[in-house]
mmCIF file of C-alpha atoms in Angstrom:
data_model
loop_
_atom_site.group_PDB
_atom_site.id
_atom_site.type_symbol
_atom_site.label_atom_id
_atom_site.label_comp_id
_atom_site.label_asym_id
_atom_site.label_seq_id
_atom_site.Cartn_x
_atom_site.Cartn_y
_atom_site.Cartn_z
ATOM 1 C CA UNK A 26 -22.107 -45.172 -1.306
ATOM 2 C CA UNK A 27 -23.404 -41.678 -0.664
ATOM 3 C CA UNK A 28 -19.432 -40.216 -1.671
ATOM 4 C CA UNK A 29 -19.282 -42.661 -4.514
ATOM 5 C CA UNK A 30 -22.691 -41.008 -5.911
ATOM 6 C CA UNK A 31 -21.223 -37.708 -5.272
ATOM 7 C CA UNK A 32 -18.415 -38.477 -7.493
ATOM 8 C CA UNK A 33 -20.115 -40.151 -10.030
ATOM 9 C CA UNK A 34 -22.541 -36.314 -10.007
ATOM 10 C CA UNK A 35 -19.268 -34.479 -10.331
ATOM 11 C CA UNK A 36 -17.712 -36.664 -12.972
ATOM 12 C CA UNK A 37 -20.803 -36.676 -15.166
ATOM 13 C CA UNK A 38 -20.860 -32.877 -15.227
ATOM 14 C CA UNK A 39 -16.896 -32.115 -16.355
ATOM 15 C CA UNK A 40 -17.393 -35.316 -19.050
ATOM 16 C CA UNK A 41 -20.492 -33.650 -20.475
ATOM 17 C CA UNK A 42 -19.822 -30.008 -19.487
ATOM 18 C CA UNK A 43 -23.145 -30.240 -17.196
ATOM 19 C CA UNK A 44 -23.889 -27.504 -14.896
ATOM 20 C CA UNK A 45 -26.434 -28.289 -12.294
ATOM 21 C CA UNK A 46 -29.517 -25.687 -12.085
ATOM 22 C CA UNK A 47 -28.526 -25.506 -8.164
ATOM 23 C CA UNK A 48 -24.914 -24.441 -8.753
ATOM 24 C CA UNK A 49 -26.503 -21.479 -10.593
ATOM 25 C CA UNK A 50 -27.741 -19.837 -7.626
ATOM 26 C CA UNK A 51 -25.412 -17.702 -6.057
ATOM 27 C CA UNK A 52 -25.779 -15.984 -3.039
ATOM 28 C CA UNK A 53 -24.069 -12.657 -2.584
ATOM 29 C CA UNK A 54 -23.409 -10.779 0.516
ATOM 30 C CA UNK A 55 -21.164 -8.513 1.665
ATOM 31 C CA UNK A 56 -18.872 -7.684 5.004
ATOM 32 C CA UNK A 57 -17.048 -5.112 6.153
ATOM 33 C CA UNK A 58 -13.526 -4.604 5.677
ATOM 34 C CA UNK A 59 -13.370 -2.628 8.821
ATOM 35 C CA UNK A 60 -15.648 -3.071 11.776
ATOM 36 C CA UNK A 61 -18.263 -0.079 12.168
ATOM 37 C CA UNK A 62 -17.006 1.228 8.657
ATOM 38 C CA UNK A 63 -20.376 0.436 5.755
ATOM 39 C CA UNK A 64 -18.759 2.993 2.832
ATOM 40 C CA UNK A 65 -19.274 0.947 -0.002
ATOM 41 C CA UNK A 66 -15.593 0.833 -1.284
ATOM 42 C CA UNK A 67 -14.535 -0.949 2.399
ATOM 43 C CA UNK A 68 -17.233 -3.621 1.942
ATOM 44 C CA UNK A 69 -16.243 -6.737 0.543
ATOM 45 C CA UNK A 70 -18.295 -8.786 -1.776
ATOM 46 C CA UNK A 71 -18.308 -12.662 -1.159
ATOM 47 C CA UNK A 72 -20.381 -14.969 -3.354
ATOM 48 C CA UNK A 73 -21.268 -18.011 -1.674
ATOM 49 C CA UNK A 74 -21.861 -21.154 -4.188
ATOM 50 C CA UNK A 75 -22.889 -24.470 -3.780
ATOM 51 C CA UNK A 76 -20.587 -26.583 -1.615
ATOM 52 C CA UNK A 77 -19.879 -29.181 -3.998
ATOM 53 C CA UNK A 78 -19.612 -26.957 -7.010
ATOM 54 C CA UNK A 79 -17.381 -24.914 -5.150
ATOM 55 C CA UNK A 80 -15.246 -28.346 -4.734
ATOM 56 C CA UNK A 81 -14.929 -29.437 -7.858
ATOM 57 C CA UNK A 82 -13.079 -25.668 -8.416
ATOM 58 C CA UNK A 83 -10.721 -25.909 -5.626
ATOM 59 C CA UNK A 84 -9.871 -30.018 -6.269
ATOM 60 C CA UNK A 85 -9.261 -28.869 -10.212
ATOM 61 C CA UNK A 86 -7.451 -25.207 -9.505
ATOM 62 C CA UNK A 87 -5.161 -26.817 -6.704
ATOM 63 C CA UNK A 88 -4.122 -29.390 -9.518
ATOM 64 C CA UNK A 89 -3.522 -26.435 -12.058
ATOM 65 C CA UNK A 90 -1.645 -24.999 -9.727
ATOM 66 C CA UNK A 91 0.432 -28.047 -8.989
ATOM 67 C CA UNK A 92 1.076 -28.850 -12.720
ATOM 68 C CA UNK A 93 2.195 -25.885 -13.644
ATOM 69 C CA UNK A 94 4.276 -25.429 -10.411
ATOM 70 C CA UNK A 95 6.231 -28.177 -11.370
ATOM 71 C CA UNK A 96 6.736 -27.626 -14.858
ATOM 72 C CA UNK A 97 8.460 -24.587 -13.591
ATOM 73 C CA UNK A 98 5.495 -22.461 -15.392
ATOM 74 C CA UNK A 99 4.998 -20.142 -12.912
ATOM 75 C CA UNK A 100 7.513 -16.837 -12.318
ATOM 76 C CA UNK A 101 9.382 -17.847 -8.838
ATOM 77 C CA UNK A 102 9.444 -14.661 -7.659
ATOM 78 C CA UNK A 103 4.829 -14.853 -7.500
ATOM 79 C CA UNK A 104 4.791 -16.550 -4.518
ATOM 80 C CA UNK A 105 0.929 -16.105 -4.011
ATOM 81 C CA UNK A 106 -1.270 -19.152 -4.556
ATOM 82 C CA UNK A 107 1.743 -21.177 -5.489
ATOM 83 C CA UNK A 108 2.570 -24.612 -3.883
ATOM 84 C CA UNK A 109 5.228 -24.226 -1.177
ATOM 85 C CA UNK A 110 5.063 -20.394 -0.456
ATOM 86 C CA UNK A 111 2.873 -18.766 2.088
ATOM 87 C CA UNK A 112 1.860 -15.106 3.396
ATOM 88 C CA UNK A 113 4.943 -15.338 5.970
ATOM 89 C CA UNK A 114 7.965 -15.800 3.755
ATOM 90 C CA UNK A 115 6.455 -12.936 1.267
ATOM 91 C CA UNK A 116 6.802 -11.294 4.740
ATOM 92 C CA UNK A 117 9.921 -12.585 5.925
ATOM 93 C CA UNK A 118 11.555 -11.938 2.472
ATOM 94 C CA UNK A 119 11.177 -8.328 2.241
ATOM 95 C CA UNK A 120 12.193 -7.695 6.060
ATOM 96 C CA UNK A 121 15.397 -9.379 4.727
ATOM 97 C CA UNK A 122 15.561 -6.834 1.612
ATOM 98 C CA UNK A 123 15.499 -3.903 3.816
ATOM 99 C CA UNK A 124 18.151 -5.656 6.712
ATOM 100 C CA UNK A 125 20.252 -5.948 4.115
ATOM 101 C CA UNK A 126 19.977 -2.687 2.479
ATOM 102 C CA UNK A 127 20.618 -1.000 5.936
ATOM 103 C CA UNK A 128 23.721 -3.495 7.209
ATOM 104 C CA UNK A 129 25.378 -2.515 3.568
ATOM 105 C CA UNK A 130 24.086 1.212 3.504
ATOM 106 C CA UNK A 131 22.633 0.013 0.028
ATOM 107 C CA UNK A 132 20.610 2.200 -1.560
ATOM 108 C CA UNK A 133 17.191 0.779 -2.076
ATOM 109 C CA UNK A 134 14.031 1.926 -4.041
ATOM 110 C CA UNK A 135 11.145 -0.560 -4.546
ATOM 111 C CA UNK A 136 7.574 -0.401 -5.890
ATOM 112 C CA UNK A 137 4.982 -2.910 -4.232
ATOM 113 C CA UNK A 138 1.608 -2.678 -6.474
ATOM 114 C CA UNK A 139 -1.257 -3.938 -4.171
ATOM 115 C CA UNK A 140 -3.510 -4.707 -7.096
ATOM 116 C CA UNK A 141 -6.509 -3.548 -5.165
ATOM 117 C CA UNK A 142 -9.646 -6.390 -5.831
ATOM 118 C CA UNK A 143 -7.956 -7.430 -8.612
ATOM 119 C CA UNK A 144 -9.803 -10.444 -8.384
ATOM 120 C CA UNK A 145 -12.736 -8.660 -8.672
ATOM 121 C CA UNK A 146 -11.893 -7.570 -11.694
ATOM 122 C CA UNK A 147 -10.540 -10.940 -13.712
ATOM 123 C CA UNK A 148 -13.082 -12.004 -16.226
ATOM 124 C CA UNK A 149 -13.808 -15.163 -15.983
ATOM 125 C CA UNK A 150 -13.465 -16.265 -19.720
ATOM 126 C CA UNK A 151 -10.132 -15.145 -19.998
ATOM 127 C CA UNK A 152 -9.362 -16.737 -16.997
ATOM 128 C CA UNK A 153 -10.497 -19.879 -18.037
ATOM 129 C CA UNK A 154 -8.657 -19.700 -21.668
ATOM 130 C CA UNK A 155 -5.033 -18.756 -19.562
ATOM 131 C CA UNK A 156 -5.449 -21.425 -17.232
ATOM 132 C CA UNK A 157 -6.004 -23.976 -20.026
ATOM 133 C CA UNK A 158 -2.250 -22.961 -21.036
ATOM 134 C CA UNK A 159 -1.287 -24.705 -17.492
ATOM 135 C CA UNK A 160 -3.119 -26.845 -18.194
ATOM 136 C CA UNK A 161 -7.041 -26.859 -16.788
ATOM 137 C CA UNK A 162 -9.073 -29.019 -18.359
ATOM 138 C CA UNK A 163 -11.579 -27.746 -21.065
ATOM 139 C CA UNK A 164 -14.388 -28.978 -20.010
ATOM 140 C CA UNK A 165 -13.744 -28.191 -16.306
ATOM 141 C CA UNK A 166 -13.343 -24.496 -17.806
ATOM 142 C CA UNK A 167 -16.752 -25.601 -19.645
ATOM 143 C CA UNK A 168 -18.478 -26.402 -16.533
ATOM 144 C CA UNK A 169 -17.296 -23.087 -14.928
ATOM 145 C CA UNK A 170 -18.214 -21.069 -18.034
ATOM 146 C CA UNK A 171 -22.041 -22.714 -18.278
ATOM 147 C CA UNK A 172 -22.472 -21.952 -14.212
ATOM 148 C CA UNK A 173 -21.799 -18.524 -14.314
ATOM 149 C CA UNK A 174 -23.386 -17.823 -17.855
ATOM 150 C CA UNK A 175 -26.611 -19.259 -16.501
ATOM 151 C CA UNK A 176 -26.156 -17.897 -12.730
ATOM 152 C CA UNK A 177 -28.708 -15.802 -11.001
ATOM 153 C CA UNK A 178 -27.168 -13.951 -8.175
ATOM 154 C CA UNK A 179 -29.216 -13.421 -4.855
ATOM 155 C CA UNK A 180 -28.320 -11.307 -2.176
ATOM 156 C CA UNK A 181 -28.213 -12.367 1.331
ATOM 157 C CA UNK A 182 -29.138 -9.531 3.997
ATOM 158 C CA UNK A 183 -29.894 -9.901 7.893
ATOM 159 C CA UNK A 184 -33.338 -10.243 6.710
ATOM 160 C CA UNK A 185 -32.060 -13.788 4.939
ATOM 161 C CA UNK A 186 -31.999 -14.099 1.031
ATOM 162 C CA UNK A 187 -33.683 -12.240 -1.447
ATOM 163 C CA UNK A 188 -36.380 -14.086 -4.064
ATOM 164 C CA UNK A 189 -34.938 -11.434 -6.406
ATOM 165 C CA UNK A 190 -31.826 -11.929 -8.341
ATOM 166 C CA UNK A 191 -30.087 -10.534 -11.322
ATOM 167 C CA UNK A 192 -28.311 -12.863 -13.944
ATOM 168 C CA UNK A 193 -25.722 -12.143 -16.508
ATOM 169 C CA UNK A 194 -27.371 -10.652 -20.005
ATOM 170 C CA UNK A 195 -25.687 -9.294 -22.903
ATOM 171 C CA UNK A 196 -27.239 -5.765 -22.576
ATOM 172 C CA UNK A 197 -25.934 -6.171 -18.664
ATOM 173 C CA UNK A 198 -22.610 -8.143 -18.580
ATOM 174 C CA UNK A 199 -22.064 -9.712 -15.051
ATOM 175 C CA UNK A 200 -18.685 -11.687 -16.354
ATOM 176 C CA UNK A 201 -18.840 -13.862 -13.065
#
């Protein structure tokens, strides 16, 4: 009964485009990137949102994902996020690039770009208008769009987390 109330909360918000006052606080903290190492460009910034909001983005993005993977919408040489592909054979597949380069004495140039936290830097309403293309539902990307509009992000220390928080305004754009 408890998981068929659960639903029923999830359901009513992507029908209505409902986002619950508790999904809108988000706690931010940060970790280091390398141990002993507290420059602020090696930190990484994790925000930490409400378990079952946080659900109802990975259920609906791992279906996106799976639509458009087999409409054959996504390029087949991304291989990140994609159904079927992992960190290994991204791996394994350039190994085989350069084994093959050296058994043939093949010339070979290539040009990896490590799109540095470019996650970090994805706006979240553009995101939300591609990813209706492969097909995300609107009001999901409704849902998404009213959390993060309305979000007031805390930050979590050693000390626990702060009353403070600061909240997207148009003077100060957070974008999410």
């Amino acid at each position: 009964r408890i998981l068929g109330a659960h639903l029923y909360l999830l359901n009513f918000a992507i029908t209505n485009g409902y986002s619950y006052s508790r999904w809108q606080k988000i706690v931010t903290m940060m970790i280091q990137k390398e141990s002993g190492n507290t420059k602020i460009h090696r930190l990484r910034v994790i925000h930490l949102y409400e378990a079952d909001y946080n659900l109802l983005l990975c259920i609906k993005w791992r279906q996106v994902l799976h639509h458009a993977s087999s409409r054959k919408l996504l390029n087949p040489a991304q291989p990140g996020g994609t159904p079927g592909s992992n960190a290994p054979d991204v791996v394994y597949c350039d190994e085989m690039e350069y084994e093959i380069c050296r058994a043939t004495r093949t010339a070979l140039a290539k040009f990896d770009n490590d799109a540095t936290s470019c996650y970090d830097r994805i706006h979240c309403f553009l995101a939300n208008l591609s990813s209706q293309k492969y097909g995300m539902d609107r009001k999901v990307c409704v849902v998404q769009g009213e959390t993060l509009k309305q979000a007031r992000y805390h930050l979590k220390t050693q000390l626990g987390v702060s009353d403070e928080f600061i909240r997207h305004r148009e003077a100060y754009p957070i974008y999410g």
